[in-house]
């Protein structure tokens, strides 16, 4: 009996091992290669929502499949700076087409040699005409040190002037303040006065009204403030910081003052549902850009008169010097080690210049990168028309001058800054002490980044 | 006599063969598991150990350099690593003993033989089976300053809104949330209580022992092995505290790379930031091996003390 059991166990084991061997020796997923008839699978880190505001991937790519029957598309949705993507890149399993923010993620990824240069592909393309693209496309250029110059690695799929603000004109009028317009934005001095004036607490000390909500991260906001003056948080060669410079410190102090004392949303005065704060008239300014125009136009829960809402440019230091910044520019780039660069580029073209780009434009997903598609943006209500005119007007001032250090991963820079800034906000540390710690950590990040890239 | 001895020898030989066959069968059955274990766990362990001695950033596998024990030395000179492990110990020192006490108290209450006790057992055990992401989302909704349940209740009684997720209260909020899940040991405690022989209680009652005497002289000593297990697993879980602080008070970043507010910036959060935000894979993995060693040492210390307070079949 025992012998029978033992021999059965051996048989089962042999079968199991055979199965394991067969599976491991099988050719796996057919990814194709040189044979044009062979099916090629291109992995993209987009989902249907990012591509076309939802729907079925097969429907989104229906036209593409007709033209390219030998290419299959597999979606592995994730953004370029996510831990999942980092792990995939680290293990050599990155998707063929990355979804990434041109402004914040491209310099770091291009400097590490992860992205394919697309100049030759674009030159040969009959779907991409560089002259038709907005200048903001340059956020996908990187010359090895500076963004905005050098070879092109991708394009934004849609973009916005992220510094633009939605304002409640009635609140400005009631407070006796100048109402900003699409031609005359607020100055930073006016913004500070407005934020202090709008900030209100009740008898228990609870915040009931804020000036500005829905902010971008502190690093980008300060970099925008500095870029407007032709300055930066980083030295010319990105080898050190300018945190000790008076202008940088002034910008940080300005931001800190508004968050501590003057009605700008912060962990101290959180407005978790900042969109609701704005539509309910509890916040006078909402820094979210054109992205949210479509959602706002369908909003049913306004507690303010929608005619009092306007999209205006972000604040400037000097009224006569406009500066509008794209702070994200989400698009895609192709993985340098892709086995199928030609096929990946076809998918790239389709996503950015084919039917999905039209769908996104019609849904006001931000501005299309191709000017010829701008007319597709919805203008069928006075609200959408106002937003359309405002964003197009501001787009002419769009700048890609916000500098991102290629040696220090942007997420690290932001996290490091926040780590030491928040205790200052809560008066648990001094600004001097925090800036010293930030400076030390930034220097380490830069040194390590240079070492890895082999830069002196 | 000779025949008798031979029969005994045969029996011993037969037993030996049976033992060998059973041992063989055991190993034959275990081989697939051992192979899987080596591939799935052994390889990543060895790879992680190797990487901890390199300058791996996730992008430089082709230019990998050995850095010796620099990454390990860095753990002890990194102020953030030291302060974050201090914070983690601080939270653990509160949460682990309180969790054990709450769990014990609940177990004693739920051991009572009353009608409908099963419902109560289910209710109190429920937090242990809810995924932590759902737990954090729920508690975040209660802690949030504007419109949060806790502040709404506080306002009803004339109290002020508290910024539970701000600097001053974040640690308290985290501890409250963690203690809500303290009932995870109830099932094992109840099982241990049921295994205590009834004769002991009857004999104690005959001797005139009251409830507390029986509790401290019979129940607690006889379920001490479960308390020991809860203590060890509690220490391990708390020193690996990561997701809850990140999801509860993210101030920058998104998802698990978000930065929690400083009072609950724990050691494992620092590790994750090093690996996935700062792309210091080598250093992050060295930090992981350091905390692994700390956990191992603490477990050995607790184990060494167990002979003084844990009752098991051996002693």
XYZ file of C-alpha atoms in Angstrom:
771
model
C 0.000 0.000 0.000
C 2.786 2.388 1.039
C 4.755 1.457 -2.078
C 1.745 2.249 -4.226
C 1.380 5.596 -2.449
C 5.056 6.378 -2.945
C 5.040 5.470 -6.607
C 1.841 7.527 -7.108
C 3.473 10.476 -5.399
C 6.514 10.089 -7.653
C 4.258 9.928 -10.724
C 2.390 13.074 -9.683
C 5.652 14.844 -9.064
C 7.004 13.797 -12.455
C 3.847 15.067 -14.154
C 4.047 18.356 -12.260
C 7.695 18.841 -13.131
C 6.993 18.025 -16.782
C 4.218 20.627 -16.846
C 6.508 23.208 -15.233
C 9.260 22.422 -17.748
C 6.897 22.559 -20.711
C 5.410 25.860 -19.589
C 8.805 27.391 -18.924
C 10.186 26.190 -22.243
C 7.188 27.353 -24.265
C 7.750 30.382 -26.520
C 5.475 32.624 -24.445
C 3.553 35.566 -25.814
C 4.180 36.138 -29.479
C 5.697 39.573 -29.768
C 6.841 39.328 -33.310
C 9.860 40.960 -34.855
C 11.228 41.072 -38.335
C 8.466 39.288 -40.201
C 5.864 41.891 -41.279
C 3.072 39.336 -41.047
C 3.985 38.487 -37.511
C 1.778 39.986 -34.782
C 3.517 42.625 -32.679
C 2.254 43.652 -29.256
C 2.872 47.207 -28.126
C 2.358 47.898 -24.444
C 1.150 51.363 -23.481
C 0.837 52.808 -20.000
C -2.454 54.557 -20.799
C -5.947 53.491 -19.917
C -9.118 54.337 -21.831
C -9.874 57.325 -19.593
C -6.504 58.945 -20.248
C -6.776 58.190 -23.959
C -10.304 59.279 -24.701
C -12.142 60.008 -21.482
C -13.324 56.409 -21.120
C -14.821 53.711 -23.296
C -13.509 50.467 -24.626
C -9.881 50.215 -25.734
C -10.844 48.117 -28.750
C -13.227 50.865 -29.869
C -10.626 53.572 -29.292
C -8.104 51.673 -31.425
C -10.640 50.311 -33.967
C -9.345 52.494 -36.788
C -5.742 51.772 -35.865
C -6.311 48.021 -35.994
C -7.838 48.368 -39.459
C -4.718 50.136 -40.736
C -2.283 48.022 -38.728
C -3.649 44.500 -38.424
C -0.234 43.207 -37.344
C -0.099 45.384 -34.221
C -1.902 44.523 -31.005
C -2.073 46.988 -28.125
C -1.870 46.012 -24.507
C -2.688 48.521 -21.797
C -0.759 48.529 -18.511
C -2.045 51.773 -17.011
C 0.408 53.634 -14.772
C 2.214 56.945 -14.743
C 5.932 57.217 -15.344
C 6.816 58.225 -11.801
C 4.740 55.553 -10.061
C 6.455 52.820 -8.005
C 5.010 50.228 -10.376
C 6.667 51.872 -13.357
C 9.939 52.332 -11.472
C 9.890 48.631 -10.634
C 9.110 47.734 -14.251
C 11.952 49.873 -15.566
C 14.311 48.494 -12.902
C 13.447 44.950 -13.956
C 13.718 45.725 -17.689
C 9.983 45.295 -18.313
C 9.001 48.858 -19.142
C 6.100 49.395 -21.549
C 6.911 50.442 -25.110
C 5.029 53.701 -24.714
C 5.264 55.663 -21.457
C 2.650 58.040 -20.156
C 4.558 60.858 -18.496
C 4.482 64.524 -17.587
C 6.692 66.451 -19.967
C 7.511 69.177 -17.461
C 8.314 67.168 -14.352
C 9.234 63.656 -15.483
C 10.865 64.022 -18.890
C 14.226 65.576 -17.876
C 14.863 62.831 -15.310
C 13.918 60.013 -17.668
C 15.661 61.423 -20.742
C 18.856 62.108 -18.783
C 18.900 58.448 -17.713
C 18.754 57.400 -21.348
C 15.372 55.728 -21.058
C 13.652 57.480 -23.940
C 13.904 57.223 -27.695
C 14.731 60.378 -29.678
C 11.869 61.000 -32.087
C 13.232 63.728 -34.387
C 13.825 61.369 -37.323
C 10.472 59.645 -36.879
C 8.629 62.980 -36.712
C 10.483 64.285 -39.774
C 9.259 61.274 -41.760
C 5.729 61.346 -40.360
C 2.891 62.486 -42.600
C 0.618 62.965 -39.575
C 2.823 65.318 -37.518
C 3.586 68.845 -38.711
C 5.864 70.485 -36.149
C 4.790 73.987 -37.188
C 1.226 73.151 -36.225
C 2.179 72.265 -32.673
C 2.006 74.672 -29.761
C 5.417 75.805 -28.475
C 4.665 74.092 -25.191
C 5.562 70.895 -27.036
C 9.142 71.853 -26.212
C 8.679 70.527 -22.692
C 9.409 67.197 -24.367
C 12.803 68.417 -25.587
C 15.924 67.840 -23.523
C 19.512 68.563 -24.467
C 21.174 66.549 -21.732
C 20.985 69.345 -19.197
C 18.177 71.730 -19.981
C 14.563 71.060 -20.903
C 13.031 72.955 -23.827
C 16.064 72.437 -26.056
C 17.659 69.549 -27.908
C 16.117 66.404 -29.349
C 12.409 65.765 -28.980
C 11.301 62.722 -26.998
C 7.532 62.990 -27.189
C 4.596 65.374 -27.196
C 1.887 66.289 -24.687
C -1.370 64.563 -25.499
C -3.227 67.569 -24.112
C -2.177 70.441 -21.951
C -3.349 73.483 -20.107
C -2.056 76.716 -18.680
C -1.945 75.231 -15.222
C -1.344 78.563 -13.529
C -4.746 79.852 -14.717
C -7.309 80.458 -11.998
C -11.059 80.306 -11.854
C -12.308 83.315 -9.961
C -15.561 84.341 -8.314
C -15.997 87.892 -9.591
C -18.777 88.708 -7.110
C -16.522 87.938 -4.155
C -13.910 90.301 -5.577
C -16.502 93.046 -6.141
C -18.011 92.581 -2.678
C -14.558 92.785 -1.112
C -13.864 96.012 -2.982
C -10.996 94.463 -4.934
C -10.058 94.864 -8.565
C -11.524 92.003 -10.553
C -8.815 90.335 -12.651
C -9.601 89.767 -16.309
C -8.196 87.577 -19.058
C -6.172 90.561 -20.238
C -5.122 91.878 -16.854
C -4.187 89.221 -14.302
C -3.604 89.796 -10.607
C -0.161 90.810 -9.483
C 1.373 88.836 -6.619
C 0.899 91.889 -4.392
C -2.789 91.989 -5.291
C -3.075 88.237 -4.739
C -1.624 88.567 -1.240
C -4.027 91.379 -0.341
C -6.955 89.416 -1.777
C -6.058 86.195 0.058
C -5.771 88.011 3.387
C -9.053 89.765 2.762
C -10.967 86.622 1.766
C -9.669 84.571 4.696
C -12.448 84.342 7.268
C -12.940 82.352 10.463
C -16.010 82.000 12.661
C -16.276 82.757 16.366
C -14.772 79.326 17.171
C -11.776 80.045 15.040
C -12.840 77.638 12.282
C -11.968 78.608 8.726
C -15.151 79.350 6.799
C -13.709 81.098 3.755
C -10.426 80.850 1.883
C -8.840 82.971 -0.804
C -7.096 80.425 -3.017
C -7.586 76.650 -3.243
C -6.487 73.789 -5.530
C -2.783 74.573 -5.634
C 0.063 72.946 -7.468
C 2.985 71.757 -5.349
C 5.113 74.306 -3.554
C 8.229 73.630 -5.618
C 6.500 74.324 -8.912
C 4.665 77.357 -7.558
C 7.906 78.884 -6.276
C 9.729 78.003 -9.474
C 6.993 79.797 -11.460
C 7.349 82.866 -9.217
C 11.111 82.835 -9.807
C 10.920 82.032 -13.530
C 8.840 85.174 -14.035
C 11.833 87.160 -12.783
C 14.236 85.196 -14.945
C 15.464 83.288 -11.913
C 15.309 79.762 -10.591
C 15.658 77.654 -7.479
C 18.632 76.026 -9.214
C 21.984 77.419 -10.209
C 22.769 77.876 -13.905
C 24.419 74.443 -14.182
C 21.875 72.727 -11.869
C 24.810 71.847 -9.596
C 23.456 73.669 -6.549
C 20.440 75.539 -5.221
C 19.722 79.236 -4.837
C 17.782 78.752 -1.618
C 20.015 81.253 0.152
C 19.376 83.958 -2.466
C 17.093 86.793 -1.330
C 14.696 86.382 -4.274
C 14.212 82.661 -3.658
C 13.730 83.236 0.037
C 11.267 86.061 -0.673
C 9.181 83.732 -2.868
C 9.158 81.009 -0.187
C 8.294 83.511 2.543
C 5.463 84.867 0.373
C 4.019 81.376 -0.026
C 4.478 80.577 3.680
C 2.780 83.798 4.754
C -0.266 83.110 2.576
C -0.567 79.557 3.891
C -0.003 80.496 7.537
C -1.914 83.738 7.756
C -3.754 84.457 4.622
C -6.290 82.085 3.292
C -4.341 79.893 0.939
C -5.233 76.225 1.280
C -2.597 74.172 3.160
C -2.297 71.225 5.574
C -2.834 73.895 8.234
C -6.138 74.996 6.721
C -7.074 72.005 4.586
C -9.780 72.318 1.968
C -10.001 68.638 1.136
C -12.918 69.187 -1.209
C -11.448 72.331 -2.746
C -13.659 72.103 -5.837
C -16.718 72.176 -3.565
C -15.284 75.137 -1.660
C -15.191 77.065 -4.915
C -18.598 76.123 -6.332
C -20.187 76.856 -2.961
C -18.672 80.328 -2.821
C -16.351 79.533 0.101
C -13.195 80.189 -1.929
C -12.660 83.140 -4.240
C -9.974 81.607 -6.460
C -9.464 78.075 -7.693
C -6.123 77.277 -9.327
C -6.971 74.429 -11.688
C -6.648 75.640 -15.269
C -8.825 74.758 -18.228
C -8.978 71.039 -17.329
C -12.049 71.380 -15.242
C -14.075 73.529 -17.661
C -16.110 70.596 -18.904
C -16.935 69.363 -15.388
C -17.884 72.869 -14.316
C -20.138 73.372 -17.309
C -22.095 70.253 -16.301
C -22.126 71.128 -12.600
C -25.591 71.022 -11.023
C -24.669 72.123 -7.518
C -23.518 75.689 -7.974
C -24.296 77.817 -4.951
C -23.031 80.895 -6.738
C -24.118 82.509 -9.990
C -22.173 80.745 -12.726
C -22.060 84.037 -14.651
C -19.787 85.363 -11.907
C -17.187 82.683 -12.669
C -14.313 83.471 -14.998
C -11.080 81.820 -16.043
C -8.178 84.279 -15.763
C -4.403 84.031 -16.114
C -2.275 83.232 -13.081
C -0.652 86.000 -11.032
C 2.363 87.938 -12.309
C 4.984 90.143 -10.667
C 4.592 92.846 -13.255
C 1.234 93.698 -14.848
C 2.931 94.460 -18.132
C 4.830 91.177 -18.322
C 2.563 88.191 -18.852
C 3.826 84.748 -17.926
C 1.726 81.641 -18.239
C 3.107 78.243 -17.419
C 2.263 74.698 -18.307
C 3.269 72.698 -15.232
C 2.435 69.185 -16.392
C 2.036 68.631 -20.147
C 1.118 64.982 -19.852
C 1.890 63.013 -22.974
C 3.966 60.060 -23.963
C 7.419 58.979 -25.040
C 8.817 55.706 -26.378
C 11.035 53.425 -24.292
C 14.528 53.445 -25.769
C 14.921 49.670 -25.460
C 11.635 48.843 -27.137
C 11.961 45.944 -29.537
C 9.472 47.553 -31.905
C 10.239 51.283 -32.254
C 8.485 51.635 -35.627
C 5.287 50.033 -34.412
C 5.451 51.975 -31.124
C 5.735 55.210 -33.110
C 2.638 54.290 -35.132
C 0.736 53.909 -31.846
C 2.244 57.201 -30.634
C 1.034 58.983 -33.785
C -2.437 57.525 -33.453
C -2.795 58.485 -29.771
C -1.550 62.047 -30.233
C -2.750 62.935 -33.702
C -5.431 60.395 -34.573
C -9.063 59.900 -33.505
C -8.314 59.699 -29.725
C -6.859 63.238 -29.926
C -10.083 64.451 -31.578
C -12.195 62.764 -28.914
C -10.160 64.329 -26.113
C -10.434 67.791 -27.667
C -14.209 67.467 -28.049
C -14.427 66.550 -24.368
C -12.330 69.618 -23.340
C -9.608 67.386 -21.980
C -7.288 70.370 -22.076
C -5.836 71.979 -25.161
C -4.829 69.645 -27.978
C -1.148 69.904 -28.842
C -2.008 70.263 -32.523
C -3.362 73.778 -33.213
C -5.471 72.448 -36.081
C -7.603 70.547 -33.588
C -8.247 73.546 -31.338
C -11.552 74.308 -33.059
C -12.845 70.973 -31.785
C -12.904 72.294 -28.206
C -16.514 72.759 -27.054
C -17.929 76.285 -27.178
C -21.639 75.515 -27.153
C -22.491 77.353 -23.905
C -21.485 80.880 -22.798
C -19.464 79.297 -19.960
C -17.479 77.001 -22.253
C -16.992 79.811 -24.751
C -15.613 82.070 -22.018
C -13.187 79.311 -20.902
C -12.196 78.602 -24.522
C -11.422 82.239 -25.285
C -9.532 82.693 -22.048
C -7.322 79.625 -22.429
C -6.566 80.342 -26.079
C -5.634 83.901 -25.267
C -3.345 82.770 -22.431
C -1.860 79.985 -24.547
C -0.084 82.622 -26.616
C 1.935 83.561 -23.522
C 2.663 79.943 -22.565
C 6.207 79.401 -21.444
C 8.265 76.326 -20.779
C 10.731 78.281 -18.648
C 9.978 76.474 -15.398
C 13.265 74.693 -14.734
C 13.422 71.108 -13.519
C 16.738 69.774 -12.257
C 17.735 66.786 -14.427
C 20.038 65.378 -11.731
C 17.442 65.265 -8.970
C 14.265 63.319 -9.512
C 11.378 65.827 -9.380
C 9.325 63.671 -7.003
C 12.321 63.587 -4.607
C 12.716 67.345 -4.806
C 9.046 67.916 -4.073
C 8.918 65.349 -1.266
C 12.104 66.696 0.341
C 10.812 70.252 0.231
C 7.440 69.281 1.712
C 9.075 67.134 4.395
C 10.864 70.137 5.885
C 8.418 72.855 4.884
C 5.315 71.425 6.608
C 6.886 71.566 10.130
C 7.599 75.276 9.469
C 3.959 75.738 8.483
C 2.925 74.258 11.830
C 5.588 76.359 13.641
C 7.524 73.275 14.657
C 10.684 74.466 12.927
C 12.136 77.740 11.658
C 12.400 78.604 7.989
C 16.178 79.025 8.277
C 16.610 75.575 9.758
C 14.254 73.989 7.207
C 15.982 75.674 4.248
C 19.346 74.478 5.493
C 18.064 70.878 5.680
C 16.429 71.171 2.272
C 19.615 72.581 0.790
C 21.710 69.750 2.268
C 19.367 67.069 0.930
C 19.110 68.728 -2.488
C 22.899 68.795 -2.690
C 23.043 65.064 -1.936
C 20.381 64.370 -4.580
C 22.313 66.407 -7.154
C 25.630 64.747 -6.274
C 24.113 61.251 -6.537
C 22.340 62.126 -9.779
C 25.572 63.394 -11.304
C 27.448 60.293 -10.201
C 24.901 58.031 -11.833
C 24.925 60.028 -15.067
C 28.700 60.268 -15.038
C 28.654 64.081 -14.989
C 31.441 65.983 -13.187
C 14.108 -17.621 22.024
C 15.971 -17.181 18.781
C 12.699 -17.146 16.860
C 11.242 -14.552 19.275
C 14.295 -12.305 18.933
C 14.153 -12.614 15.172
C 10.491 -11.589 15.164
C 11.336 -8.512 17.247
C 14.198 -7.635 14.933
C 11.899 -8.005 11.947
C 9.419 -5.666 13.586
C 12.111 -3.051 14.176
C 13.416 -3.380 10.637
C 9.882 -3.112 9.267
C 9.251 -0.011 11.341
C 12.488 1.476 10.092
C 11.512 0.821 6.477
C 8.094 2.321 7.083
C 9.712 5.383 8.635
C 12.089 5.767 5.706
C 9.241 5.392 3.206
C 7.177 7.993 5.038
C 10.154 10.320 5.185
C 10.746 9.828 1.452
C 7.079 10.474 0.689
C 7.234 13.585 2.840
C 10.195 14.972 0.927
C 8.709 14.000 -2.434
C 5.557 15.930 -1.575
C 7.534 18.839 -0.170
C 9.904 19.237 -3.142
C 7.565 21.364 -5.305
C 6.956 23.665 -2.346
C 10.665 23.894 -1.551
C 11.477 24.657 -5.196
C 8.785 27.336 -5.300
C 9.929 28.732 -1.989
C 13.527 28.980 -3.196
C 12.486 30.619 -6.462
C 9.791 32.923 -5.130
C 11.338 33.891 -1.805
C 14.933 32.725 -1.742
C 16.000 34.429 -4.944
C 14.477 37.839 -4.121
C 16.020 37.615 -0.631
C 19.468 36.919 -2.053
C 19.021 39.534 -4.793
C 17.886 42.122 -2.244
C 20.896 41.390 -0.076
C 23.218 41.731 -3.061
C 21.603 45.004 -4.196
C 21.999 46.448 -0.684
C 25.775 46.434 -1.270
C 25.499 48.301 -4.603
C 24.657 51.766 -5.925
C 21.570 50.478 -7.794
C 19.113 53.255 -8.692
C 16.716 51.247 -10.790
C 18.231 52.556 -14.037
C 21.893 51.649 -13.818
C 22.002 47.860 -13.817
C 24.642 48.021 -16.563
C 26.849 50.370 -14.496
C 26.307 48.711 -11.127
C 29.071 49.367 -8.595
C 29.729 47.595 -5.319
C 29.805 50.106 -2.470
C 30.676 47.711 0.341
C 28.886 48.419 3.592
C 28.448 52.123 2.817
C 24.692 51.777 2.493
C 24.525 50.111 5.911
C 26.732 52.772 7.500
C 24.542 55.436 5.944
C 21.504 54.128 7.856
C 23.209 55.113 11.100
C 24.233 58.561 9.886
C 20.932 59.392 8.182
C 19.086 61.636 10.651
C 15.798 60.822 8.980
C 16.328 57.079 9.352
C 17.207 57.439 13.026
C 14.358 59.813 13.828
C 11.862 57.748 11.854
C 12.797 54.555 13.682
C 12.435 56.471 16.955
C 8.949 57.556 15.870
C 8.079 54.008 14.854
C 9.197 52.656 18.231
C 7.201 55.401 19.957
C 4.013 54.428 18.135
C 4.720 50.708 18.684
C 5.260 51.205 22.414
C 1.755 52.610 22.685
C -0.084 50.488 20.152
C 1.313 46.994 20.870
C 0.594 46.798 24.644
C -2.745 48.597 24.283
C -3.771 46.308 21.432
C -2.933 43.227 23.472
C -4.875 44.523 26.484
C -7.899 45.547 24.399
C -7.847 42.240 22.563
C -7.627 40.332 25.838
C -10.436 42.322 27.367
C -12.648 41.758 24.339
C -11.781 38.056 24.343
C -12.804 37.742 28.002
C -16.083 39.539 27.323
C -16.783 37.475 24.232
C -15.979 34.220 26.022
C -19.131 34.647 28.078
C -21.742 32.031 27.355
C -24.724 34.245 26.616
C -27.345 34.264 23.881
C -26.280 35.968 20.664
C -22.603 36.039 21.603
C -21.743 34.914 18.064
C -23.078 38.201 16.719
C -20.847 40.187 19.057
C -17.860 38.003 18.185
C -18.469 38.713 14.508
C -18.849 42.455 15.095
C -15.651 42.752 17.126
C -13.659 40.603 14.744
C -14.931 42.430 11.661
C -12.266 45.227 11.680
C -9.610 42.529 11.340
C -10.911 41.279 8.019
C -11.498 44.656 6.379
C -8.628 45.600 4.030
C -6.457 48.337 5.504
C -7.066 50.639 2.524
C -10.795 50.577 3.293
C -10.110 51.105 6.994
C -7.909 54.144 6.319
C -10.401 55.616 3.850
C -13.182 55.230 6.395
C -11.174 56.761 9.246
C -9.899 59.564 7.031
C -13.511 60.468 6.347
C -14.118 60.604 10.090
C -10.958 62.565 10.915
C -11.171 65.152 8.167
C -11.413 68.691 9.508
C -14.312 69.946 7.441
C -17.319 67.630 7.495
C -15.556 64.802 9.324
C -17.709 62.717 11.667
C -15.558 63.343 14.756
C -15.689 67.103 14.336
C -19.410 67.004 13.573
C -20.026 65.166 16.850
C -17.658 67.519 18.667
C -19.578 70.530 17.295
C -22.889 69.022 18.468
C -21.551 69.229 22.001
C -20.209 72.737 21.521
C -16.640 71.646 20.860
C -14.236 73.039 18.274
C -13.097 71.508 15.040
C -9.796 69.690 15.408
C -7.348 69.255 12.549
C -6.949 65.537 13.270
C -4.736 65.066 10.259
C -2.560 68.080 11.074
C 0.768 68.151 12.874
C -0.558 68.123 16.450
C -3.085 65.321 16.196
C -1.881 63.062 13.392
C -0.133 60.605 15.718
C -3.188 60.374 17.976
C -5.414 59.831 14.945
C -3.147 57.059 13.676
C -3.042 55.335 17.072
C -6.844 55.478 17.402
C -7.192 53.962 13.947
C -4.687 51.204 14.674
C -6.344 50.354 17.991
C -9.683 49.996 16.213
C -8.238 46.880 14.628
C -7.028 45.501 17.953
C -9.470 42.603 17.823
C -7.417 40.564 15.378
C -6.238 38.221 18.139
C -9.719 37.508 19.468
C -10.145 34.251 17.550
C -6.890 32.723 18.768
C -7.470 33.967 22.301
C -10.947 32.416 22.362
C -9.591 29.149 21.002
C -6.933 29.124 23.731
C -9.510 29.909 26.411
C -11.679 27.040 25.234
C -8.715 24.700 25.548
C -8.295 25.462 29.257
C -9.605 22.368 31.106
C -12.814 23.090 32.996
C -11.637 20.936 35.914
C -9.144 23.623 36.834
C -11.887 26.220 37.225
C -14.060 23.747 39.161
C -11.195 22.860 41.496
C -10.427 26.557 41.982
C -14.060 27.297 42.772
C -14.065 24.509 45.380
C -11.008 26.211 46.893
C -13.024 29.442 46.984
C -11.247 31.294 44.187
C -13.044 34.368 42.813
C -13.240 35.633 39.208
C -9.963 37.582 39.288
C -8.060 34.795 41.033
C -9.202 32.369 38.324
C -8.345 34.951 35.657
C -4.834 35.632 36.912
C -3.988 32.149 38.190
C -5.594 29.973 35.509
C -6.831 31.760 32.380
C -3.992 34.190 31.725
C -1.163 31.715 32.427
C -2.785 29.077 30.240
C -3.395 31.407 27.306
C -0.030 33.129 27.725
C 1.279 31.386 24.605
C -1.369 33.270 22.609
C -0.443 36.543 24.300
C 3.163 35.777 23.379
C 2.169 35.192 19.761
C 0.135 38.440 19.680
C 3.075 40.311 21.164
C 5.554 39.010 18.604
C 3.266 39.538 15.611
C 2.264 42.941 17.000
C 5.886 44.080 17.255
C 6.619 42.850 13.745
C 3.530 44.566 12.298
C 4.157 47.862 14.077
C 7.822 48.088 13.109
C 6.693 47.550 9.522
C 4.020 50.258 9.749
C 3.774 51.856 6.315
C 0.500 52.093 4.404
C -1.690 53.583 7.113
C 0.369 56.747 7.759
C 0.837 57.342 4.036
C -2.826 56.983 3.198
C -4.012 58.902 6.243
C -2.075 62.165 5.958
C -0.518 62.527 2.530
C 0.854 66.059 2.075
C 2.752 65.653 -1.192
C 2.925 63.105 -3.962
C 0.370 60.508 -4.871
C -0.529 56.964 -3.901
C 2.000 55.104 -1.812
C 4.781 57.526 -2.704
C 2.887 60.302 -0.926
C 4.579 61.893 2.046
C 2.753 61.577 5.375
C 2.899 64.390 7.889
C 6.108 64.322 9.912
C 4.884 62.946 13.307
C 3.859 59.736 11.552
C 6.715 59.529 9.071
C 7.742 56.000 10.029
C 10.834 53.973 9.207
C 9.213 51.946 6.437
C 7.828 55.151 4.899
C 11.406 56.433 4.803
C 12.483 53.166 3.160
C 9.772 53.459 0.512
C 10.667 57.104 -0.115
C 14.312 56.128 -0.577
C 13.517 53.363 -3.060
C 10.630 54.702 -5.104
C 10.962 58.476 -4.755
C 14.715 59.061 -4.371
C 15.536 55.958 -6.447
C 18.125 54.782 -3.921
C 17.405 51.076 -4.273
C 20.707 49.998 -2.704
C 20.313 52.216 0.330
C 16.605 51.402 0.700
C 17.323 47.688 0.698
C 20.113 48.137 3.248
C 17.518 49.888 5.427
C 15.204 46.907 4.960
C 17.920 44.504 6.125
C 18.611 46.707 9.148
C 14.952 46.664 10.231
C 14.851 42.918 9.537
C 17.789 42.491 11.923
C 16.149 44.719 14.547
C 12.915 42.718 14.316
C 14.851 39.459 14.524
C 16.749 40.630 17.616
C 13.594 41.868 19.314
C 11.862 38.570 18.566
C 14.798 36.671 20.078
C 14.706 38.905 23.183
C 10.966 38.371 23.599
C 11.487 34.653 23.018
C 14.231 34.499 25.658
C 11.959 36.188 28.197
C 9.105 33.868 27.341
C 10.363 31.123 29.667
C 9.524 33.437 32.586
C 5.949 34.200 31.605
C 4.714 31.911 28.852
C 3.163 28.606 29.720
C 3.569 25.811 27.188
C 3.553 22.034 27.173
C 7.305 21.926 27.708
C 7.309 23.895 30.954
